[in-house]
Amino acid sequence: MTDWTTLSPVLWLSFQQTVYMVFWTMLIAGALGLVLGVALYATRRGGLLQNGPLFGLLNVLVNIVRPIPFIIFITAIGPLTLLVMGTTIGTQSVLFPMSAMATFVIGRIVEQNLVSVDPGVIEAARAMGASRFRIIWSVLIPEALGPLVLGYTFIFIGVVDMSAMAGYVGGGGLGDFAISYGYQQFNWTVTLVTVVIIVLIVQLAQFVGNWLARKALRR
């Protein structure tokens, strides 16, 4: 029988650790990924800031990092994580690999959404004499805001998945809780409760993301 009196504080701490990892990863990678995605869009052939070598470099970096399974990525960049964070163990240390991986994924999502913007809108802004950077921040991103919100919602779910895998390397969180107190102790009730909590987090994020996207599309 599950002793929830003992497990409840641990579950609450694990929930807080997951929220901490997901929040900071989305904040850091969300900003860096937006910059990366805009750079990919703007430097491509025919872009506002066309630059073949820079686009090629960024494109190759994204193509190298993005397909790597996160559980392999988090161990492969362990030395770099140690250099940057001072440790490879703990909830705070996994922020580096999570943010790095999410940045490249978000960058590609942002680029793909920006490509879908009607080129006529960009040309109209250029014809009116708007600077390239003003077109990016005042025309391009607002035009793609709805799809961008849905893209960020999609990656949020991926980041929750990353936080669960971070438990394998001492990152804590709900994934670690499910493995340590559920799977390894054959306590399926604990595993089920943890899964339900993660599903509720994802459902809430999807609901908020859909609502924000509808707001952006109807503005």
Short mmCIF file of C-alpha atoms in Angstrom, two decimals:
data_model
loop_
_atom_site.label_atom_id
_atom_site.label_comp_id
_atom_site.label_asym_id
_atom_site.label_seq_id
_atom_site.Cartn_x
_atom_site.Cartn_y
_atom_site.Cartn_z
CA MET A 1 0.00 0.00 0.00
CA THR A 2 1.28 3.44 -0.92
CA ASP A 3 2.32 5.63 2.00
CA TRP A 4 1.25 9.05 0.68
CA THR A 5 2.03 10.69 4.02
CA THR A 6 5.71 10.05 3.29
CA LEU A 7 5.57 10.43 -0.47
CA SER A 8 3.47 13.61 -0.69
CA PRO A 9 6.31 16.00 0.32
CA VAL A 10 8.64 14.28 -2.14
CA LEU A 11 6.01 14.47 -4.89
CA TRP A 12 5.45 18.18 -4.19
CA LEU A 13 9.22 18.84 -4.33
CA SER A 14 9.45 16.90 -7.60
CA PHE A 15 6.57 18.92 -9.04
CA GLN A 16 8.33 22.16 -8.08
CA GLN A 17 11.56 20.91 -9.69
CA THR A 18 9.74 20.11 -12.93
CA VAL A 19 8.07 23.53 -12.98
CA TYR A 20 11.47 25.15 -12.29
CA MET A 21 13.19 23.28 -15.16
CA VAL A 22 10.41 23.87 -17.65
CA PHE A 23 9.93 27.56 -16.77
CA TRP A 24 13.59 28.54 -17.07
CA THR A 25 14.18 26.40 -20.15
CA MET A 26 11.22 27.97 -21.93
CA LEU A 27 12.32 31.47 -20.89
CA ILE A 28 15.97 31.06 -21.96
CA ALA A 29 15.47 28.84 -25.01
CA GLY A 30 12.37 30.78 -26.04
CA ALA A 31 14.37 34.00 -26.36
CA LEU A 32 17.49 32.41 -27.89
CA GLY A 33 15.43 30.23 -30.22
CA LEU A 34 13.52 33.27 -31.47
CA VAL A 35 16.80 35.03 -32.28
CA LEU A 36 18.15 31.88 -33.96
CA GLY A 37 14.97 31.37 -35.99
CA VAL A 38 14.89 35.00 -37.13
CA ALA A 39 18.58 34.74 -38.08
CA LEU A 40 17.90 31.60 -40.11
CA TYR A 41 14.99 33.28 -41.89
CA ALA A 42 16.71 36.60 -42.52
CA THR A 43 20.07 35.22 -43.75
CA ARG A 44 18.66 32.63 -46.16
CA ARG A 45 18.80 33.27 -49.94
CA GLY A 46 16.57 36.22 -50.79
CA GLY A 47 16.16 37.09 -47.10
CA LEU A 48 16.23 40.53 -45.53
CA LEU A 49 19.84 40.03 -44.39
CA GLN A 50 21.01 37.46 -46.93
CA ASN A 51 24.28 35.90 -45.82
CA GLY A 52 25.05 32.50 -47.30
CA PRO A 53 27.96 31.45 -45.05
CA LEU A 54 26.15 32.44 -41.84
CA PHE A 55 22.94 30.72 -42.91
CA GLY A 56 24.90 27.61 -43.86
CA LEU A 57 26.64 27.52 -40.47
CA LEU A 58 23.42 28.00 -38.48
CA ASN A 59 21.55 25.53 -40.66
CA VAL A 60 24.20 22.84 -40.17
CA LEU A 61 24.29 23.41 -36.39
CA VAL A 62 20.52 23.01 -36.16
CA ASN A 63 20.58 19.92 -38.37
CA ILE A 64 23.32 18.34 -36.22
CA VAL A 65 21.83 19.04 -32.78
CA ARG A 66 18.09 18.67 -33.41
CA PRO A 67 17.99 14.93 -34.31
CA ILE A 68 20.09 13.84 -31.29
CA PRO A 69 17.94 12.06 -28.68
CA PHE A 70 17.91 14.22 -25.54
CA ILE A 71 19.06 11.46 -23.22
CA ILE A 72 22.21 11.10 -25.38
CA PHE A 73 22.63 14.87 -25.82
CA ILE A 74 22.50 15.53 -22.07
CA THR A 75 25.35 13.07 -21.45
CA ALA A 76 27.36 14.02 -24.57
CA ILE A 77 27.70 17.67 -23.51
CA GLY A 78 28.44 16.75 -19.89
CA PRO A 79 31.94 18.33 -20.00
CA LEU A 80 30.49 21.57 -21.38
CA THR A 81 27.74 21.52 -18.74
CA LEU A 82 30.41 21.07 -16.06
CA LEU A 83 32.36 24.02 -17.48
CA VAL A 84 29.34 26.32 -17.64
CA MET A 85 27.29 25.25 -14.58
CA GLY A 86 30.10 23.92 -12.36
CA THR A 87 28.31 20.58 -11.91
CA THR A 88 26.49 17.95 -13.93
CA ILE A 89 24.18 16.84 -11.12
CA GLY A 90 21.11 18.58 -9.81
CA THR A 91 18.06 20.40 -11.06
CA GLN A 92 19.96 23.59 -11.86
CA SER A 93 22.67 21.82 -13.87
CA VAL A 94 20.22 20.30 -16.37
CA LEU A 95 19.02 23.77 -17.35
CA PHE A 96 22.05 24.10 -19.64
CA PRO A 97 21.50 20.99 -21.82
CA MET A 98 17.72 21.50 -21.78
CA SER A 99 18.05 25.14 -22.87
CA ALA A 100 20.67 24.28 -25.51
CA MET A 101 18.58 21.53 -27.10
CA ALA A 102 15.34 23.54 -26.91
CA THR A 103 17.03 26.58 -28.49
CA PHE A 104 17.89 24.65 -31.66
CA VAL A 105 14.44 23.07 -31.86
CA ILE A 106 12.65 26.39 -31.31
CA GLY A 107 14.96 28.06 -33.83
CA ARG A 108 13.82 25.69 -36.57
CA ILE A 109 10.16 26.05 -35.58
CA VAL A 110 10.42 29.85 -35.64
CA GLU A 111 12.14 29.80 -39.04
CA GLN A 112 9.45 27.52 -40.52
CA ASN A 113 6.67 29.75 -39.21
CA LEU A 114 8.30 32.92 -40.51
CA VAL A 115 8.72 31.38 -43.98
CA SER A 116 4.94 30.95 -44.14
CA VAL A 117 4.36 34.72 -43.86
CA ASP A 118 3.04 36.24 -47.10
CA PRO A 119 6.06 37.75 -48.93
CA GLY A 120 3.75 40.48 -50.22
CA VAL A 121 3.44 41.89 -46.69
CA ILE A 122 7.23 42.11 -46.42
CA GLU A 123 7.54 43.72 -49.84
CA ALA A 124 4.87 46.28 -48.94
CA ALA A 125 6.78 47.21 -45.78
CA ARG A 126 10.01 47.53 -47.78
CA ALA A 127 8.27 49.68 -50.36
CA MET A 128 7.18 52.02 -47.55
CA GLY A 129 10.81 52.49 -46.57
CA ALA A 130 10.83 50.47 -43.33
CA SER A 131 14.27 49.31 -42.22
CA ARG A 132 15.09 45.62 -42.26
CA PHE A 133 15.11 45.29 -38.48
CA ARG A 134 11.84 47.21 -38.18
CA ILE A 135 10.26 44.86 -40.73
CA ILE A 136 11.40 41.88 -38.64
CA TRP A 137 10.07 43.11 -35.30
CA SER A 138 7.08 45.19 -36.45
CA VAL A 139 5.78 43.19 -39.42
CA LEU A 140 7.28 39.72 -39.70
CA ILE A 141 6.92 38.46 -36.11
CA PRO A 142 3.43 39.98 -35.53
CA GLU A 143 2.21 38.40 -38.79
CA ALA A 144 3.46 34.97 -37.64
CA LEU A 145 2.40 35.39 -34.00
CA GLY A 146 -0.46 32.88 -34.00
CA PRO A 147 1.56 30.00 -35.51
CA LEU A 148 4.51 30.96 -33.30
CA VAL A 149 2.37 30.61 -30.18
CA LEU A 150 1.28 27.14 -31.32
CA GLY A 151 4.91 26.28 -32.07
CA TYR A 152 6.00 27.35 -28.58
CA THR A 153 3.14 25.32 -27.11
CA PHE A 154 4.35 22.29 -29.03
CA ILE A 155 7.91 22.69 -27.76
CA PHE A 156 6.63 23.26 -24.19
CA ILE A 157 5.35 19.70 -24.25
CA GLY A 158 8.74 18.58 -25.52
CA VAL A 159 10.47 20.43 -22.69
CA VAL A 160 8.24 18.65 -20.14
CA ASP A 161 9.42 15.41 -21.74
CA MET A 162 13.04 16.59 -21.44
CA SER A 163 12.55 17.36 -17.74
CA ALA A 164 11.34 13.80 -17.18
CA MET A 165 14.45 12.38 -18.85
CA ALA A 166 16.66 14.74 -16.84
CA GLY A 167 15.81 12.58 -13.84
CA TYR A 168 18.12 9.89 -15.23
CA VAL A 169 21.15 12.13 -14.61
CA GLY A 170 20.15 13.44 -11.21
CA GLY A 171 18.04 16.33 -12.39
CA GLY A 172 15.13 15.47 -10.11
CA GLY A 173 11.57 16.28 -11.08
CA LEU A 174 8.50 14.18 -11.71
CA GLY A 175 10.34 11.81 -14.05
CA ASP A 176 12.87 10.97 -11.37
CA PHE A 177 10.05 10.56 -8.83
CA ALA A 178 8.18 8.14 -11.10
CA ILE A 179 11.32 6.08 -11.70
CA SER A 180 12.61 6.03 -8.11
CA TYR A 181 9.35 5.56 -6.21
CA GLY A 182 7.20 3.98 -8.92
CA TYR A 183 9.07 1.89 -11.48
CA GLN A 184 12.00 0.73 -9.33
CA GLN A 185 9.73 -0.16 -6.37
CA PHE A 186 7.03 -1.77 -8.54
CA ASN A 187 4.55 0.78 -7.21
CA TRP A 188 2.28 1.34 -10.22
CA THR A 189 0.01 3.66 -8.24
CA VAL A 190 2.87 6.14 -7.84
CA THR A 191 3.71 5.86 -11.55
CA LEU A 192 0.07 6.37 -12.52
CA VAL A 193 -0.35 9.43 -10.27
CA THR A 194 2.82 10.97 -11.72
CA VAL A 195 1.65 10.33 -15.27
CA VAL A 196 -1.70 11.94 -14.50
CA ILE A 197 0.04 15.06 -13.13
CA ILE A 198 2.25 15.33 -16.23
CA VAL A 199 -0.76 14.87 -18.52
CA LEU A 200 -2.63 17.62 -16.62
CA ILE A 201 0.35 19.99 -17.00
CA VAL A 202 0.47 19.31 -20.74
CA GLN A 203 -3.31 19.69 -21.13
CA LEU A 204 -3.26 23.02 -19.30
CA ALA A 205 -0.38 24.27 -21.46
CA GLN A 206 -2.16 23.17 -24.65
CA PHE A 207 -5.37 24.91 -23.55
CA VAL A 208 -3.55 28.17 -22.78
CA GLY A 209 -1.52 27.93 -26.01
CA ASN A 210 -4.63 27.38 -28.14
CA TRP A 211 -6.38 30.30 -26.42
CA LEU A 212 -3.45 32.65 -26.96
CA ALA A 213 -3.10 31.54 -30.60
CA ARG A 214 -6.80 32.26 -31.25
CA LYS A 215 -6.36 35.69 -29.66
CA ALA A 216 -3.34 36.38 -31.88
CA LEU A 217 -5.07 35.21 -35.06
CA ARG A 218 -8.19 37.33 -34.41
CA ARG A 219 -6.37 40.52 -33.42
#
